Structures are given as C-alpha cells and as structure tokens.
Amino acid sequence: ETLDITAAFLQADAIMRDVYVRPPADVRKPGALWRLCKPMYGLEDSSRQWYFTLRETLIQLNCGMSRLDKSVFFYCVDNKLQGLLVTHVDDIIYAGTGKFRKNVIVKLTEKFRISRLVTGISEYLGWNIEQDSHHILVDQRLYAEKIKAVDLSSVRKTQLDELLTKE
C-alpha cells in the first residue's frame, strides 16, 4: 500500500535557520521581507527537515529505523515484525498487520494530511506493484516505455570509456 503526504514541507517542523523572502507582489510593501517559519519547496534543506519530522514521528510511534537504510522503518511487537515502511520524501510504501495499520499508519494519517492512499494495484516511484493473497508482482514496464531513445553515432557507441558530451 502507498500513501502521499500533502504539502509535506509545510507539515514539517520549523525550519532550522533564518530564511527571508520578498512577499508576493500583491501584498508587498516597500522594504518588507518575510521570515519563513516552515521549509519551502526549492530550499536545499527542506527535504531533510521533512525527513527529520517524519523520522521523529515514526520513532514516537515505536518504529525502529534500519541501520543500513535510513528510509526503511519497521514496527515490532514482542520481537515479532508487524510492519515495514519505506519513505522517499513524501511518498510512503508500507505493508503489515492490522496492528501495524492501527498503531502506525492510522496515526500517521491523523497527524499529517494525506493526498492519496492506494491499496492493491499501485505505482510507487516508477514501479508497478500488484499484490494478491499468493503473489507480489513488481515491474517497471510503464516507466520503461516512457524512456526516450538516445541517438548515437556508430563511432560514439564504441567509445565506452569516453566522457559524456552534449552531443
């Protein structure tokens, strides 16, 4: 199952530095600047601040974080795995028991505004995922079909160790 967080950066904790912006033209007054309170799309540290907010929330919900991949979280009860969750910025894919859903996923949807929640057949970051009671099928057919061919001269095709150029 997947879910998308709506305007994730605006739901993040306060930005950790001072950033000032000019107000929009329709409300601008001469010499006025606004100090941002929340991360904003386009700032280099906005994704990081959102990640810290989400990570802290998941830890408060008793999820553990993988030591090998900081985007993977797990939920255990009595040392038994109940659920897994993987995040990529504001996109989350997860699987687990009813207990995981009740204690983690429902609480996430209560804390953050969700724009989309998909079960069954879904797409996640270019992967098509179809699940039934016996199988999980994963492919990237639709993503691969969108890739545009790059025309290379026959000479360039043999120069595999050369640096890329604009041509």
PDB file of C-alpha atoms in Angstrom:
ATOM      1  CA  GLU A   1       0.000   0.000   0.000  1.00  0.00           C
ATOM      2  CA  THR A   2       1.164   3.537  -0.606  1.00  0.00           C
ATOM      3  CA  LEU A   3       0.338   7.000   0.638  1.00  0.00           C
ATOM      4  CA  ASP A   4       1.387  10.502  -0.313  1.00  0.00           C
ATOM      5  CA  ILE A   5       1.724  13.317   2.183  1.00  0.00           C
ATOM      6  CA  THR A   6       0.091  16.567   1.020  1.00  0.00           C
ATOM      7  CA  ALA A   7       2.449  19.584   1.021  1.00  0.00           C
ATOM      8  CA  ALA A   8       4.878  17.675   3.236  1.00  0.00           C
ATOM      9  CA  PHE A   9       7.363  20.529   3.648  1.00  0.00           C
ATOM     10  CA  LEU A  10       4.645  22.759   5.101  1.00  0.00           C
ATOM     11  CA  GLN A  11       3.791  20.000   7.589  1.00  0.00           C
ATOM     12  CA  ALA A  12       7.409  19.697   8.715  1.00  0.00           C
ATOM     13  CA  ASP A  13       8.724  21.119  11.957  1.00  0.00           C
ATOM     14  CA  ALA A  14      10.040  24.678  11.924  1.00  0.00           C
ATOM     15  CA  ILE A  15      12.928  25.451   9.591  1.00  0.00           C
ATOM     16  CA  MET A  16      16.280  25.319  11.394  1.00  0.00           C
ATOM     17  CA  ARG A  17      17.759  28.530  10.000  1.00  0.00           C
ATOM     18  CA  ASP A  18      16.694  32.067   9.198  1.00  0.00           C
ATOM     19  CA  VAL A  19      15.414  32.461   5.644  1.00  0.00           C
ATOM     20  CA  TYR A  20      13.889  35.696   4.408  1.00  0.00           C
ATOM     21  CA  VAL A  21      11.822  36.133   1.250  1.00  0.00           C
ATOM     22  CA  ARG A  22      10.135  39.004  -0.508  1.00  0.00           C
ATOM     23  CA  PRO A  23       6.349  38.876  -0.111  1.00  0.00           C
ATOM     24  CA  PRO A  24       4.260  38.259  -3.227  1.00  0.00           C
ATOM     25  CA  ALA A  25       3.704  41.373  -5.334  1.00  0.00           C
ATOM     26  CA  ASP A  26       0.005  41.683  -4.439  1.00  0.00           C
ATOM     27  CA  VAL A  27       0.794  42.150  -0.707  1.00  0.00           C
ATOM     28  CA  ARG A  28       4.320  43.574  -0.905  1.00  0.00           C
ATOM     29  CA  LYS A  29       5.172  46.789   0.926  1.00  0.00           C
ATOM     30  CA  PRO A  30       8.381  48.708   0.202  1.00  0.00           C
ATOM     31  CA  GLY A  31      11.323  47.267   2.158  1.00  0.00           C
ATOM     32  CA  ALA A  32       9.270  44.416   3.690  1.00  0.00           C
ATOM     33  CA  LEU A  33      10.635  40.884   3.994  1.00  0.00           C
ATOM     34  CA  TRP A  34       9.015  37.774   5.427  1.00  0.00           C
ATOM     35  CA  ARG A  35      10.853  35.285   7.634  1.00  0.00           C
ATOM     36  CA  LEU A  36       9.937  31.700   6.762  1.00  0.00           C
ATOM     37  CA  CYS A  37       8.659  29.548   9.601  1.00  0.00           C
ATOM     38  CA  LYS A  38       8.441  26.296   7.640  1.00  0.00           C
ATOM     39  CA  PRO A  39      10.618  24.680   4.965  1.00  0.00           C
ATOM     40  CA  MET A  40       9.671  25.650   1.442  1.00  0.00           C
ATOM     41  CA  TYR A  41       9.943  23.782  -1.843  1.00  0.00           C
ATOM     42  CA  GLY A  42      13.167  24.788  -3.578  1.00  0.00           C
ATOM     43  CA  LEU A  43      15.308  25.189  -0.457  1.00  0.00           C
ATOM     44  CA  GLU A  44      18.148  22.672  -0.249  1.00  0.00           C
ATOM     45  CA  ASP A  45      17.354  21.647   3.315  1.00  0.00           C
ATOM     46  CA  SER A  46      13.540  21.329   3.019  1.00  0.00           C
ATOM     47  CA  SER A  47      13.554  17.596   2.223  1.00  0.00           C
ATOM     48  CA  ARG A  48      15.934  16.995   5.103  1.00  0.00           C
ATOM     49  CA  GLN A  49      13.728  18.912   7.549  1.00  0.00           C
ATOM     50  CA  TRP A  50      10.674  16.937   6.389  1.00  0.00           C
ATOM     51  CA  TYR A  51      12.611  13.682   6.844  1.00  0.00           C
ATOM     52  CA  PHE A  52      13.545  14.664  10.428  1.00  0.00           C
ATOM     53  CA  THR A  53       9.881  15.410  11.174  1.00  0.00           C
ATOM     54  CA  LEU A  54       8.684  12.098   9.726  1.00  0.00           C
ATOM     55  CA  ARG A  55      11.500  10.127  11.371  1.00  0.00           C
ATOM     56  CA  GLU A  56      10.715  11.628  14.789  1.00  0.00           C
ATOM     57  CA  THR A  57       7.016  10.830  14.358  1.00  0.00           C
ATOM     58  CA  LEU A  58       7.738   7.204  13.413  1.00  0.00           C
ATOM     59  CA  ILE A  59      10.115   6.796  16.353  1.00  0.00           C
ATOM     60  CA  GLN A  60       7.419   8.205  18.678  1.00  0.00           C
ATOM     61  CA  LEU A  61       5.081   5.545  17.233  1.00  0.00           C
ATOM     62  CA  ASN A  62       7.621   2.897  18.359  1.00  0.00           C
ATOM     63  CA  CYS A  63       9.050   2.192  14.919  1.00  0.00           C
ATOM     64  CA  GLY A  64      12.691   1.267  14.569  1.00  0.00           C
ATOM     65  CA  MET A  65      14.918   2.551  11.788  1.00  0.00           C
ATOM     66  CA  SER A  66      17.141   0.340   9.672  1.00  0.00           C
ATOM     67  CA  ARG A  67      20.836   0.821  10.365  1.00  0.00           C
ATOM     68  CA  LEU A  68      21.591   0.126   6.696  1.00  0.00           C
ATOM     69  CA  ASP A  69      18.973   2.340   5.020  1.00  0.00           C
ATOM     70  CA  LYS A  70      17.625   5.353   6.901  1.00  0.00           C
ATOM     71  CA  SER A  71      14.485   5.410   4.741  1.00  0.00           C
ATOM     72  CA  VAL A  72      13.357   1.976   5.996  1.00  0.00           C
ATOM     73  CA  PHE A  73      11.376   1.715   9.240  1.00  0.00           C
ATOM     74  CA  PHE A  74       9.972  -1.357  10.964  1.00  0.00           C
ATOM     75  CA  TYR A  75       7.399  -1.992  13.664  1.00  0.00           C
ATOM     76  CA  CYS A  76       7.731  -4.950  16.035  1.00  0.00           C
ATOM     77  CA  VAL A  77       5.608  -6.215  18.925  1.00  0.00           C
ATOM     78  CA  ASP A  78       7.138  -8.767  21.300  1.00  0.00           C
ATOM     79  CA  ASN A  79      10.141  -9.095  18.944  1.00  0.00           C
ATOM     80  CA  LYS A  80       7.835 -10.064  16.043  1.00  0.00           C
ATOM     81  CA  LEU A  81       7.834  -7.976  12.896  1.00  0.00           C
ATOM     82  CA  GLN A  82       4.402  -6.411  12.391  1.00  0.00           C
ATOM     83  CA  GLY A  83       5.123  -3.976   9.567  1.00  0.00           C
ATOM     84  CA  LEU A  84       7.615  -2.272   7.252  1.00  0.00           C
ATOM     85  CA  LEU A  85       7.549   1.248   5.872  1.00  0.00           C
ATOM     86  CA  VAL A  86       9.807   2.845   3.248  1.00  0.00           C
ATOM     87  CA  THR A  87       9.800   6.564   2.575  1.00  0.00           C
ATOM     88  CA  HIS A  88      11.063   8.654  -0.325  1.00  0.00           C
ATOM     89  CA  VAL A  89      10.472  12.325   0.542  1.00  0.00           C
ATOM     90  CA  ASP A  90       6.642  12.488   0.794  1.00  0.00           C
ATOM     91  CA  ASP A  91       5.901   9.086  -0.803  1.00  0.00           C
ATOM     92  CA  ILE A  92       5.491   6.137   1.554  1.00  0.00           C
ATOM     93  CA  ILE A  93       5.075   2.451   0.747  1.00  0.00           C
ATOM     94  CA  TYR A  94       4.209   0.040   3.541  1.00  0.00           C
ATOM     95  CA  ALA A  95       2.984  -3.440   4.402  1.00  0.00           C
ATOM     96  CA  GLY A  96       1.999  -5.009   7.675  1.00  0.00           C
ATOM     97  CA  THR A  97      -0.557  -6.468  10.006  1.00  0.00           C
ATOM     98  CA  GLY A  98      -3.743  -4.894  11.317  1.00  0.00           C
ATOM     99  CA  LYS A  99      -1.847  -3.958  14.469  1.00  0.00           C
ATOM    100  CA  PHE A 100       0.749  -2.085  12.374  1.00  0.00           C
ATOM    101  CA  ARG A 101      -2.002  -0.311  10.456  1.00  0.00           C
ATOM    102  CA  LYS A 102      -3.813   0.715  13.660  1.00  0.00           C
ATOM    103  CA  ASN A 103      -0.743   1.772  15.664  1.00  0.00           C
ATOM    104  CA  VAL A 104       1.342   3.386  12.906  1.00  0.00           C
ATOM    105  CA  ILE A 105      -0.460   4.084   9.622  1.00  0.00           C
ATOM    106  CA  VAL A 106      -3.721   5.379  11.114  1.00  0.00           C
ATOM    107  CA  LYS A 107      -1.749   7.619  13.471  1.00  0.00           C
ATOM    108  CA  LEU A 108       0.305   8.978  10.541  1.00  0.00           C
ATOM    109  CA  THR A 109      -2.907   9.822   8.685  1.00  0.00           C
ATOM    110  CA  GLU A 110      -4.221  11.584  11.796  1.00  0.00           C
ATOM    111  CA  LYS A 111      -1.066  13.680  12.188  1.00  0.00           C
ATOM    112  CA  PHE A 112      -0.385  14.528   8.514  1.00  0.00           C
ATOM    113  CA  ARG A 113      -2.713  15.478   5.670  1.00  0.00           C
ATOM    114  CA  ILE A 114      -2.684  12.688   3.095  1.00  0.00           C
ATOM    115  CA  SER A 115      -3.373  13.354  -0.593  1.00  0.00           C
ATOM    116  CA  ARG A 116      -3.575   9.753  -1.771  1.00  0.00           C
ATOM    117  CA  LEU A 117      -3.848   6.339  -0.159  1.00  0.00           C
ATOM    118  CA  VAL A 118      -3.712   3.367  -2.561  1.00  0.00           C
ATOM    119  CA  THR A 119      -4.201  -0.339  -1.844  1.00  0.00           C
ATOM    120  CA  GLY A 120      -3.875  -3.349  -4.132  1.00  0.00           C
ATOM    121  CA  ILE A 121      -2.517  -2.431  -7.562  1.00  0.00           C
ATOM    122  CA  SER A 122      -0.377   0.647  -7.268  1.00  0.00           C
ATOM    123  CA  GLU A 123       2.529   2.589  -8.654  1.00  0.00           C
ATOM    124  CA  TYR A 124       5.398   3.758  -6.484  1.00  0.00           C
ATOM    125  CA  LEU A 125       8.320   5.779  -7.854  1.00  0.00           C
ATOM    126  CA  GLY A 126       8.006   4.205 -11.289  1.00  0.00           C
ATOM    127  CA  TRP A 127       7.429   0.672 -10.014  1.00  0.00           C
ATOM    128  CA  ASN A 128       4.104  -1.047 -10.741  1.00  0.00           C
ATOM    129  CA  ILE A 129       3.144  -3.284  -7.840  1.00  0.00           C
ATOM    130  CA  GLU A 130       0.311  -5.804  -7.941  1.00  0.00           C
ATOM    131  CA  GLN A 131      -0.440  -8.000  -4.958  1.00  0.00           C
ATOM    132  CA  ASP A 132      -2.936 -10.748  -4.249  1.00  0.00           C
ATOM    133  CA  SER A 133      -3.112 -13.307  -1.466  1.00  0.00           C
ATOM    134  CA  HIS A 134      -0.426 -15.505  -3.084  1.00  0.00           C
ATOM    135  CA  HIS A 135       1.921 -13.276  -5.096  1.00  0.00           C
ATOM    136  CA  ILE A 136       3.533  -9.885  -5.416  1.00  0.00           C
ATOM    137  CA  LEU A 137       4.308  -8.798  -8.989  1.00  0.00           C
ATOM    138  CA  VAL A 138       6.710  -5.898  -9.490  1.00  0.00           C
ATOM    139  CA  ASP A 139       7.658  -4.399 -12.846  1.00  0.00           C
ATOM    140  CA  GLN A 140       8.735  -1.131 -14.434  1.00  0.00           C
ATOM    141  CA  ARG A 141       7.098  -1.626 -17.823  1.00  0.00           C
ATOM    142  CA  LEU A 142       5.214   1.701 -17.871  1.00  0.00           C
ATOM    143  CA  TYR A 143       8.306   3.567 -16.670  1.00  0.00           C
ATOM    144  CA  ALA A 144      10.496   1.866 -19.284  1.00  0.00           C
ATOM    145  CA  GLU A 145       8.034   2.694 -22.057  1.00  0.00           C
ATOM    146  CA  LYS A 146       8.476   6.418 -21.279  1.00  0.00           C
ATOM    147  CA  ILE A 147      12.260   6.326 -21.782  1.00  0.00           C
ATOM    148  CA  LYS A 148      13.280   8.106 -24.957  1.00  0.00           C
ATOM    149  CA  ALA A 149      15.960   6.614 -27.177  1.00  0.00           C
ATOM    150  CA  VAL A 150      19.259   8.484 -27.496  1.00  0.00           C
ATOM    151  CA  ASP A 151      20.706   8.574 -30.991  1.00  0.00           C
ATOM    152  CA  LEU A 152      24.428   7.864 -31.009  1.00  0.00           C
ATOM    153  CA  SER A 153      26.738   7.646 -33.974  1.00  0.00           C
ATOM    154  CA  SER A 154      28.287   4.241 -34.626  1.00  0.00           C
ATOM    155  CA  VAL A 155      31.715   5.687 -33.705  1.00  0.00           C
ATOM    156  CA  ARG A 156      30.436   7.068 -30.382  1.00  0.00           C
ATOM    157  CA  LYS A 157      28.900   3.689 -29.491  1.00  0.00           C
ATOM    158  CA  THR A 158      32.408   2.180 -29.492  1.00  0.00           C
ATOM    159  CA  GLN A 159      33.889   4.897 -27.217  1.00  0.00           C
ATOM    160  CA  LEU A 160      32.565   3.454 -23.975  1.00  0.00           C
ATOM    161  CA  ASP A 161      35.296   4.909 -21.770  1.00  0.00           C
ATOM    162  CA  GLU A 162      34.992   8.476 -23.098  1.00  0.00           C
ATOM    163  CA  LEU A 163      33.364  11.234 -21.052  1.00  0.00           C
ATOM    164  CA  LEU A 164      29.790  12.199 -21.853  1.00  0.00           C
ATOM    165  CA  THR A 165      29.346  15.239 -24.073  1.00  0.00           C
ATOM    166  CA  LYS A 166      26.425  17.443 -25.034  1.00  0.00           C
ATOM    167  CA  GLU A 167      26.227  15.856 -28.473  1.00  0.00           C
TER     168      GLU A 167
END
